[in-house]
Amino acid sequence: MTELLQWARHHWHRLMNGRTQDEDERPYNYSSLLVCGGKSSQMSKPAGKHRVVIPHLPRFKDEYERFSGTYVNNRIRTTKYTLLNFVPRNLFEQFHRAANLYFLFLVVLNWVPLVEAFQKEITMLPLVVVLTIIAIKDGLEDYRKYKIDKQINNLITKVYSRKEKKYIDCCWKNVTVGDFIRLSCNEIIPADMVLLFSTDPDGICHIETSGLDGESNLKQRQVVRGYAEQDSEVDPEMFSSRIECESPNNDLSRFRGFLEHSNKERVGLGKENLLLRGCTIRNTEAVVGIVVYAGHETKAMLNNSGPRYKRSKLERRANTDVLWCVLLLVIMCLTGALGHGIWLGRYENMLFFNIPEADGRVISPVLTGFYVFWTMIILLQVLIPISLYVSIEIVKLGQIYFIQSDVDFYNEKMDSTIQCRALNITEDLGQIQYLFSDKTGTLTENKMVFRRCSVAGFDYCHEENARRLESYQEAVFEEDECTDALSGSLSNMTKPRTHSCRTVHRGPLRSKSSTHLSGSTAALGSREGSEEVPHSRQAAFSSPIETDVVPDTILLDKCSQITPQLFTPLDGTMQSPPPEILYIVDFFIALAICNTVVVSAPNQPRQKVGLSSLSGMPIKSLEEIKNIFQKLSVRRSSSPSLASGKDPTSGTPSAFVSRISFFSRTKLSPPMEDEPSQMGESLQASNSACCTETEAQNSAIGLTIGTADALNGPPSLASNLCYEAESPDEAALVYAARAYHCTLQSRTPEQVMVDFAALGSLTFQLLHILPFDSVRKRMSVVVRHPLSKQVVVYTKGADSVIMELLSVASSDGTNLEKHQMIIREKTQSHLDEYAKRGLRTLCIAKKVMSDTEYTEWLRNHFLAETSIDNREELLVESAMRLENKLTLLGATGIEDRLQEGVPESIEALHKAGMKIWMLTGDKQETAVNIAYACKLLEPDDKLFILNTQSKDACEMLMSSILKELQKRTQASPKPASLRKASCQPPDPQGSERAGLVITGKTLEFALQESLQRQFLELTAWCQAVVCCRATPLQKSEVVKLVRNHLHVMTLAIGDGANDVSMIQVADIGIGVSGQEGMQAVMASDFAISQFRHLSKLLLVHGHWCYTRLSNMILYFFYKNVAYVNLLFWYQFFCGFSGTSMTDYWVLIFFNLLFTSVPPIIYGVLEKDVSAETLLQLPELYQSGQHSEAYSPLTFWITLLDAFYQSLVCFFVPYFTYQDSDIDIFTFGNPLNTAALFIILLHLVIESKSLTWIHMLVMVGSILSYFFFALAFGALCVTCNPPSNPYWIMQKHMLDPVFYLVCVLTTCIALLPRFLYRVLQGSVFPSPVLRAMYLDRLAPEERAEALKKWRGTTKMTQVVSKCASQPAAVSGTPRAGPSTALPMKSATACAVEQEDIPTCETMLDAGYSETSISKVTEPSAC
């Protein structure tokens, strides 16, 4: 503050004296703005690497123009075109397509007089029509974007005016980097800005990011250190600091930079200080920030990539066949050129055929043949289907429309349906061979329910809670239905719904919120904060099944032994509570505070609570307090502590005085015994419907808690609090702690307050939060304990990680070390048991640090958090230095239930011939248990486990398993080839199914180049693969390996940010819009709300889209080749002169108009098998996997059929009119008419379902042809001199021979195709044709036929398995002398009541890397 006053005084004197400031006289020189180190004398960074933000104020005009003035403003433009550049840019983009360039070349070629085949205007017509249609489509789409951009750019926000010295209304588009912005509650953030002020007394701002990533739960952002203690709002005129941060990027989870004051002191900036564009201010009256990224440089805009465009497998195949057509065209043109040269050579001396030029020179036959080659190129250009690509785009849009209109994809609970984000790969949905799925949130509900825990080596099974969960569905089902209906009706209201910053709609404790949070305003042009409608809000992860936890009676009895006397000094000495009690206390404290859960009570005015660690401490002198603050002189990056101070001059006496003055403003808490009553009074004054009371929930479902009243904690506290968790795991643990009366009451950047039973309110001084990351796989909080006054690190994370960080006990260690070793062993056994039951496991640990150790770590941590380059790596290293030598407290087991319909969907996808891999970060036992539950693995599957610690052991184990599988299979099928696509696993009918489980460490070895081939060969023998403990990077590498080496179609499905890389690598990425936000959805090609929707998307819509588009593309090739060949056959009778027997206008319109619409309707509406049959017979999907509809064979058969039909269509009229005196157009008219009927009726034969729309289009095409021919023949007298089509169609329609020729030609041409289809449907029908027959049966007959079909298939499988079982049982793999047998027992199958088999996995993870145990046979069910 002193520096700031001196700076202001200096500028005031300069202003009064009328002096102008020049560069050398600046009191604060920005010449070192790019300096990244701790001192200004260090070498500056390149200007393009970092961003420097200067306040947009008059006194910094020169510096602002030098740096911030060069950045883009906040105007956004997502449109591609403007009025001036629309035509040239659109044409430029369209001519990037090879087909358009080809036809442009033909247009230019036709302007050359020597090779001219048509009138110049006629050749241009097809290209102009295609370009115009696409241009109109692009223009309309761009105009829609323009209107949306205009609405957003004209939104209003409050920006500090340099002239008026106050905040004024300003459009978003006029906001620039360096501007100060003031936002109120419920307003949308217009640009990325660093938070400098919040009306919250703790410097907290709550935001909702649903507009950005879809997450509806609130998140906390905090004011930059040094500004939170200000009593008044930040005055922009007094702001003298500058900001240096990283260049704009699209990483939503990262922000690196620092704020440098005028005294060169720096304060680190992180993502917790950044408010992102598109988010909404919630539960905070007002905030002020400075813009650092604007417009297209904001993280939201950099992530807005729009629809994804990929090239489908079918389109790539079509492009290859277009090249074959080009080759065919060249051959036909060479034939014409050669024939014309030979023909002219015969009549070289006859001037009638070889007319000399004007100068008397005669062109040689060779040169004439060269000219005819190009003439033939123009004449036969229709062989290349120019309208094919336009038709494909139209058909795909129609297919997407029907997919999105399918009501079966609608999720009423989430009010969402399927999203098609990729517009051009719908047919790939019908060719999937490998499916890669995440587990949590994709196969499961991602509703984490607390089930069991282990504390200090004792397991607490929570039987009452298990019974509650069993009865939950019946008790809550009707209520959920009612609530969902109400929510669905309210969600359709057009009235904008906003949060209230002060009021909350009150309702019964058991009632759910009837409205959901809306991430964006409904009226874009108005201020969102101007109308505040009070509504309650359903907190994320707060459904009754998650919040209701019935405590374990044994653990509850032990908790009742916790009394304040155990922790109260007696006669100057601290008592030593029983060790188990200390473990229990620390365990529940860790559950309550080791998280980032936001606690809010909307009606309660937020106020700071004095630190009990300070209030309970005897203050002897001012110097002692000074020493306490000096030990914590640097704030943490994520959650700064109170003791570290927020004034930038923390090391100076003035800074200490400011801390003491702030400390004096904070009311000291009374002694600990008085805290509970005061807290109870303050919290009982608030009302909220966010959280429901545990006892009320339990009583509602008929359960009682026997000993819950034994604790003295007031039960009404928790009902007034709303927990906003970023993950369901965190919420489940907080609710579990609350069930044992360890209630998280409040959280601020400086402190966390917990109400713990008889101990009352404990306020922990929050020093640091080390967030979870995929490298460490854990999170930690560093606090100062209010009872022991020590610095304590509480850590929770994956058991595989935490166990390695525990302090190692020596054999001759103390009793405490031996006790810790016993706890570790018992906890590990409990973890294994939890995993076998399919529970998600976490370990809880702690570490006590001395002040000296903490100060040393803090010094190094400060250097990491103030770095811009490599900050993440440095912070991870710093966290790992802290998280070691931990003391294990216990473990938790959380249940994540399967989604509805998952087992049935996976079973159907298996039957469809897909290989399904489950890629998860969970431990082995949990993953395998879920795999059995969802029918990914069957009880009688042979299960093999790859879990090794070295590459050599991995290679040896894979070789052993391969030998076992090959020996067990009598009819040894060919495994997947690495050179040729192979989607089918070894036939399950010939041998029993096999499954493979591989851990993350072993997967790392298997993905190495030397083992990749062996790994893929092994997986090709397995019907299902489970990869556990897999990192996000390993997930994407697995998908990439399978896709690139096996050349198969892959699909990846996931719901979280850790699945994004896997989704983007696969041929098709599916995002599940679950409870983990929308990152996966935004990166996906298609988005669904539940896994069960995947079966219909693939088996029904995928099959339809592939079949429709395949047949449509083949039909386009057929009709173009068939029609063009008519012109080619005529060349044999006109000396290969490039003459056409058809008028040019008819020739052009034949493909462009008369026969273009029917195949489009066919591609959109064709339906070979009904949706019900496709779902009941998933094996029909395999036709798409084998590319039966469109393969090289079907392509060439189609072309041969087209050649045959063109021969018939030409020579039947030719022999009919032979030796007659008809003219050229009179001969060509029957050819055109017969060709039209043949081509249209060919489509009728190929169609599997003819609707009135099909027939209407067919009739319309025929009528349009005759109407055009009649009108053209009547009106066009001299359209094509010297010959003309005048009155030709009229004469033919009066001639019976014309009708006879058309009918006879059509019948002869289509007879082979018709006979082939008849024989195919009756003598050797494919499964699809058999299914079509089922659809024609009556419902009773159809049901009986389906039952017989499935029964025959099952009987075949059972007979095959029984035949192969003796050999399988007797066969054992050969193992080397140093190895045992491959695996241990995978499954034990027991038959319970009603003959329902239940399987429990018995996996042994403890074998060494060289010991291999054999998978024994499961008992017969």
PDB file of C-alpha atoms in Angstrom, residues 771-932:
ATOM      1  CA  PRO A 771      -4.925 -31.566  -6.408  1.00  0.00           C
ATOM      2  CA  PHE A 772      -5.350 -34.956  -7.990  1.00  0.00           C
ATOM      3  CA  ASP A 773      -3.535 -35.657 -11.251  1.00  0.00           C
ATOM      4  CA  SER A 774      -3.127 -38.740 -13.419  1.00  0.00           C
ATOM      5  CA  VAL A 775       0.603 -38.950 -12.671  1.00  0.00           C
ATOM      6  CA  ARG A 776       0.422 -39.019  -8.874  1.00  0.00           C
ATOM      7  CA  LYS A 777      -3.059 -40.629  -8.706  1.00  0.00           C
ATOM      8  CA  ARG A 778      -3.739 -38.975  -5.364  1.00  0.00           C
ATOM      9  CA  MET A 779      -4.594 -35.659  -3.735  1.00  0.00           C
ATOM     10  CA  SER A 780      -3.441 -34.109  -0.483  1.00  0.00           C
ATOM     11  CA  VAL A 781      -4.318 -31.246   1.814  1.00  0.00           C
ATOM     12  CA  VAL A 782      -1.843 -29.595   4.142  1.00  0.00           C
ATOM     13  CA  VAL A 783      -3.449 -28.183   7.281  1.00  0.00           C
ATOM     14  CA  ARG A 784      -2.479 -26.969  10.725  1.00  0.00           C
ATOM     15  CA  HIS A 785      -4.346 -29.174  13.165  1.00  0.00           C
ATOM     16  CA  PRO A 786      -6.437 -27.195  15.685  1.00  0.00           C
ATOM     17  CA  LEU A 787      -5.756 -29.684  18.490  1.00  0.00           C
ATOM     18  CA  SER A 788      -2.112 -30.641  18.072  1.00  0.00           C
ATOM     19  CA  LYS A 789      -1.041 -27.352  16.397  1.00  0.00           C
ATOM     20  CA  GLN A 790       1.066 -29.443  14.036  1.00  0.00           C
ATOM     21  CA  VAL A 791       1.285 -29.314  10.256  1.00  0.00           C
ATOM     22  CA  VAL A 792      -0.523 -32.418   8.993  1.00  0.00           C
ATOM     23  CA  VAL A 793      -0.734 -33.786   5.454  1.00  0.00           C
ATOM     24  CA  TYR A 794      -3.880 -35.804   4.708  1.00  0.00           C
ATOM     25  CA  THR A 795      -3.666 -37.878   1.527  1.00  0.00           C
ATOM     26  CA  LYS A 796      -6.140 -40.070  -0.307  1.00  0.00           C
ATOM     27  CA  GLY A 797      -5.529 -41.996  -3.501  1.00  0.00           C
ATOM     28  CA  ALA A 798      -5.262 -45.302  -5.280  1.00  0.00           C
ATOM     29  CA  ASP A 799      -4.143 -48.132  -3.034  1.00  0.00           C
ATOM     30  CA  SER A 800      -1.365 -49.148  -5.435  1.00  0.00           C
ATOM     31  CA  VAL A 801       0.137 -45.677  -5.059  1.00  0.00           C
ATOM     32  CA  ILE A 802      -0.477 -45.003  -1.364  1.00  0.00           C
ATOM     33  CA  MET A 803       0.942 -48.357  -0.274  1.00  0.00           C
ATOM     34  CA  GLU A 804       4.255 -47.509  -1.929  1.00  0.00           C
ATOM     35  CA  LEU A 805       4.448 -44.184  -0.088  1.00  0.00           C
ATOM     36  CA  LEU A 806       4.014 -45.582   3.413  1.00  0.00           C
ATOM     37  CA  SER A 807       6.869 -45.405   5.856  1.00  0.00           C
ATOM     38  CA  VAL A 808       8.900 -48.609   5.802  1.00  0.00           C
ATOM     39  CA  ALA A 809       9.079 -50.438   9.128  1.00  0.00           C
ATOM     40  CA  SER A 810      12.275 -52.301   9.962  1.00  0.00           C
ATOM     41  CA  SER A 811      12.274 -55.703  11.605  1.00  0.00           C
ATOM     42  CA  ASP A 812      13.738 -54.271  14.799  1.00  0.00           C
ATOM     43  CA  GLY A 813      11.606 -51.162  14.720  1.00  0.00           C
ATOM     44  CA  THR A 814       9.463 -49.692  17.436  1.00  0.00           C
ATOM     45  CA  ASN A 815       6.114 -51.042  18.482  1.00  0.00           C
ATOM     46  CA  LEU A 816       4.462 -48.220  16.553  1.00  0.00           C
ATOM     47  CA  GLU A 817       6.194 -49.298  13.340  1.00  0.00           C
ATOM     48  CA  LYS A 818       5.222 -52.914  13.885  1.00  0.00           C
ATOM     49  CA  HIS A 819       1.651 -51.871  14.594  1.00  0.00           C
ATOM     50  CA  GLN A 820       1.611 -49.881  11.362  1.00  0.00           C
ATOM     51  CA  MET A 821       2.876 -52.932   9.469  1.00  0.00           C
ATOM     52  CA  ILE A 822       0.039 -55.034  10.886  1.00  0.00           C
ATOM     53  CA  ILE A 823      -2.489 -52.381   9.887  1.00  0.00           C
ATOM     54  CA  ARG A 824      -1.022 -52.307   6.408  1.00  0.00           C
ATOM     55  CA  GLU A 825      -1.344 -56.065   5.952  1.00  0.00           C
ATOM     56  CA  LYS A 826      -4.901 -56.176   7.260  1.00  0.00           C
ATOM     57  CA  THR A 827      -5.947 -53.190   5.182  1.00  0.00           C
ATOM     58  CA  GLN A 828      -4.494 -54.792   2.057  1.00  0.00           C
ATOM     59  CA  SER A 829      -6.562 -57.920   2.652  1.00  0.00           C
ATOM     60  CA  HIS A 830      -9.639 -55.754   3.119  1.00  0.00           C
ATOM     61  CA  LEU A 831      -8.860 -53.915  -0.131  1.00  0.00           C
ATOM     62  CA  ASP A 832      -8.633 -57.198  -1.989  1.00  0.00           C
ATOM     63  CA  GLU A 833     -11.990 -58.251  -0.595  1.00  0.00           C
ATOM     64  CA  TYR A 834     -13.568 -54.928  -1.565  1.00  0.00           C
ATOM     65  CA  ALA A 835     -12.224 -55.261  -5.078  1.00  0.00           C
ATOM     66  CA  LYS A 836     -13.620 -58.765  -5.426  1.00  0.00           C
ATOM     67  CA  ARG A 837     -17.029 -57.337  -4.638  1.00  0.00           C
ATOM     68  CA  GLY A 838     -16.603 -54.766  -7.386  1.00  0.00           C
ATOM     69  CA  LEU A 839     -16.095 -51.794  -5.072  1.00  0.00           C
ATOM     70  CA  ARG A 840     -13.904 -48.812  -5.939  1.00  0.00           C
ATOM     71  CA  THR A 841     -11.152 -48.558  -3.359  1.00  0.00           C
ATOM     72  CA  LEU A 842      -9.249 -45.615  -1.920  1.00  0.00           C
ATOM     73  CA  CYS A 843      -6.578 -45.477   0.742  1.00  0.00           C
ATOM     74  CA  ILE A 844      -6.437 -42.747   3.372  1.00  0.00           C
ATOM     75  CA  ALA A 845      -3.119 -41.735   4.940  1.00  0.00           C
ATOM     76  CA  LYS A 846      -1.534 -38.880   6.874  1.00  0.00           C
ATOM     77  CA  LYS A 847       1.825 -37.384   7.678  1.00  0.00           C
ATOM     78  CA  VAL A 848       2.864 -35.070  10.496  1.00  0.00           C
ATOM     79  CA  MET A 849       5.523 -32.487   9.667  1.00  0.00           C
ATOM     80  CA  SER A 850       7.618 -30.256  11.809  1.00  0.00           C
ATOM     81  CA  ASP A 851       7.605 -26.525  11.120  1.00  0.00           C
ATOM     82  CA  THR A 852      11.203 -26.767   9.900  1.00  0.00           C
ATOM     83  CA  GLU A 853      10.374 -29.467   7.369  1.00  0.00           C
ATOM     84  CA  TYR A 854       7.353 -27.562   6.166  1.00  0.00           C
ATOM     85  CA  THR A 855       9.251 -24.289   5.785  1.00  0.00           C
ATOM     86  CA  GLU A 856      11.946 -26.018   3.727  1.00  0.00           C
ATOM     87  CA  TRP A 857       9.369 -27.639   1.453  1.00  0.00           C
ATOM     88  CA  LEU A 858       7.466 -24.377   1.140  1.00  0.00           C
ATOM     89  CA  ARG A 859      10.538 -22.527  -0.070  1.00  0.00           C
ATOM     90  CA  ASN A 860      10.990 -24.942  -2.967  1.00  0.00           C
ATOM     91  CA  HIS A 861       7.269 -25.064  -3.690  1.00  0.00           C
ATOM     92  CA  PHE A 862       7.142 -21.295  -4.117  1.00  0.00           C
ATOM     93  CA  LEU A 863       9.680 -21.474  -6.937  1.00  0.00           C
ATOM     94  CA  ALA A 864       7.531 -24.060  -8.696  1.00  0.00           C
ATOM     95  CA  GLU A 865       4.257 -22.197  -8.425  1.00  0.00           C
ATOM     96  CA  THR A 866       5.677 -18.884  -9.692  1.00  0.00           C
ATOM     97  CA  SER A 867       7.179 -20.496 -12.786  1.00  0.00           C
ATOM     98  CA  ILE A 868       5.466 -20.276 -16.152  1.00  0.00           C
ATOM     99  CA  ASP A 869       7.567 -22.803 -18.041  1.00  0.00           C
ATOM    100  CA  ASN A 870       7.290 -26.438 -16.888  1.00  0.00           C
ATOM    101  CA  ARG A 871       5.100 -25.423 -13.969  1.00  0.00           C
ATOM    102  CA  GLU A 872       3.136 -28.681 -13.979  1.00  0.00           C
ATOM    103  CA  GLU A 873       6.262 -30.813 -13.848  1.00  0.00           C
ATOM    104  CA  LEU A 874       7.756 -28.717 -11.069  1.00  0.00           C
ATOM    105  CA  LEU A 875       4.550 -28.832  -9.027  1.00  0.00           C
ATOM    106  CA  VAL A 876       4.339 -32.615  -9.389  1.00  0.00           C
ATOM    107  CA  GLU A 877       7.930 -32.960  -8.202  1.00  0.00           C
ATOM    108  CA  SER A 878       7.189 -30.664  -5.271  1.00  0.00           C
ATOM    109  CA  ALA A 879       4.109 -32.687  -4.321  1.00  0.00           C
ATOM    110  CA  MET A 880       6.047 -35.932  -4.480  1.00  0.00           C
ATOM    111  CA  ARG A 881       8.652 -34.515  -2.114  1.00  0.00           C
ATOM    112  CA  LEU A 882       5.873 -33.899   0.384  1.00  0.00           C
ATOM    113  CA  GLU A 883       3.880 -37.107  -0.031  1.00  0.00           C
ATOM    114  CA  ASN A 884       6.197 -39.747   1.411  1.00  0.00           C
ATOM    115  CA  LYS A 885       6.671 -41.653   4.650  1.00  0.00           C
ATOM    116  CA  LEU A 886       2.917 -41.648   5.175  1.00  0.00           C
ATOM    117  CA  THR A 887       0.988 -43.328   7.972  1.00  0.00           C
ATOM    118  CA  LEU A 888      -1.897 -45.500   6.766  1.00  0.00           C
ATOM    119  CA  LEU A 889      -5.232 -44.659   8.385  1.00  0.00           C
ATOM    120  CA  GLY A 890      -7.608 -46.897   6.484  1.00  0.00           C
ATOM    121  CA  ALA A 891      -9.430 -47.536   3.238  1.00  0.00           C
ATOM    122  CA  THR A 892     -12.875 -47.080   1.752  1.00  0.00           C
ATOM    123  CA  GLY A 893     -15.002 -49.174  -0.575  1.00  0.00           C
ATOM    124  CA  ILE A 894     -17.455 -47.324  -2.804  1.00  0.00           C
ATOM    125  CA  GLU A 895     -19.989 -48.992  -5.055  1.00  0.00           C
ATOM    126  CA  ASP A 896     -20.665 -47.761  -8.567  1.00  0.00           C
ATOM    127  CA  ARG A 897     -23.710 -49.522  -9.896  1.00  0.00           C
ATOM    128  CA  LEU A 898     -24.134 -50.695 -13.458  1.00  0.00           C
ATOM    129  CA  GLN A 899     -26.332 -48.625 -15.716  1.00  0.00           C
ATOM    130  CA  GLU A 900     -29.665 -50.035 -16.751  1.00  0.00           C
ATOM    131  CA  GLY A 901     -29.438 -52.316 -19.768  1.00  0.00           C
ATOM    132  CA  VAL A 902     -25.640 -52.606 -19.859  1.00  0.00           C
ATOM    133  CA  PRO A 903     -25.426 -56.443 -19.591  1.00  0.00           C
ATOM    134  CA  GLU A 904     -28.042 -56.881 -22.310  1.00  0.00           C
ATOM    135  CA  SER A 905     -26.291 -54.358 -24.571  1.00  0.00           C
ATOM    136  CA  ILE A 906     -22.880 -55.977 -24.200  1.00  0.00           C
ATOM    137  CA  GLU A 907     -24.344 -59.410 -24.799  1.00  0.00           C
ATOM    138  CA  ALA A 908     -25.976 -58.151 -27.989  1.00  0.00           C
ATOM    139  CA  LEU A 909     -22.782 -56.474 -29.177  1.00  0.00           C
ATOM    140  CA  HIS A 910     -20.874 -59.696 -28.533  1.00  0.00           C
ATOM    141  CA  LYS A 911     -23.376 -61.591 -30.653  1.00  0.00           C
ATOM    142  CA  ALA A 912     -22.927 -58.946 -33.334  1.00  0.00           C
ATOM    143  CA  GLY A 913     -19.314 -60.076 -33.693  1.00  0.00           C
ATOM    144  CA  MET A 914     -17.632 -57.182 -31.915  1.00  0.00           C
ATOM    145  CA  LYS A 915     -14.651 -57.606 -29.685  1.00  0.00           C
ATOM    146  CA  ILE A 916     -15.113 -55.494 -26.592  1.00  0.00           C
ATOM    147  CA  TRP A 917     -12.242 -54.139 -24.547  1.00  0.00           C
ATOM    148  CA  MET A 918     -12.805 -52.475 -21.197  1.00  0.00           C
ATOM    149  CA  LEU A 919     -10.133 -49.861 -20.439  1.00  0.00           C
ATOM    150  CA  THR A 920     -10.278 -48.595 -16.863  1.00  0.00           C
ATOM    151  CA  GLY A 921      -8.092 -47.057 -14.219  1.00  0.00           C
ATOM    152  CA  ASP A 922      -9.556 -49.247 -11.484  1.00  0.00           C
ATOM    153  CA  LYS A 923      -7.669 -52.105  -9.882  1.00  0.00           C
ATOM    154  CA  GLN A 924      -7.714 -55.590 -11.299  1.00  0.00           C
ATOM    155  CA  GLU A 925     -10.237 -57.246  -9.011  1.00  0.00           C
ATOM    156  CA  THR A 926     -12.756 -54.416  -9.325  1.00  0.00           C
ATOM    157  CA  ALA A 927     -12.481 -54.360 -13.114  1.00  0.00           C
ATOM    158  CA  VAL A 928     -12.908 -58.120 -13.438  1.00  0.00           C
ATOM    159  CA  ASN A 929     -15.905 -58.149 -11.124  1.00  0.00           C
ATOM    160  CA  ILE A 930     -17.622 -55.445 -13.158  1.00  0.00           C
ATOM    161  CA  ALA A 931     -16.716 -57.330 -16.349  1.00  0.00           C
ATOM    162  CA  TYR A 932     -18.595 -60.377 -15.050  1.00  0.00           C
TER     163      TYR A 932
END
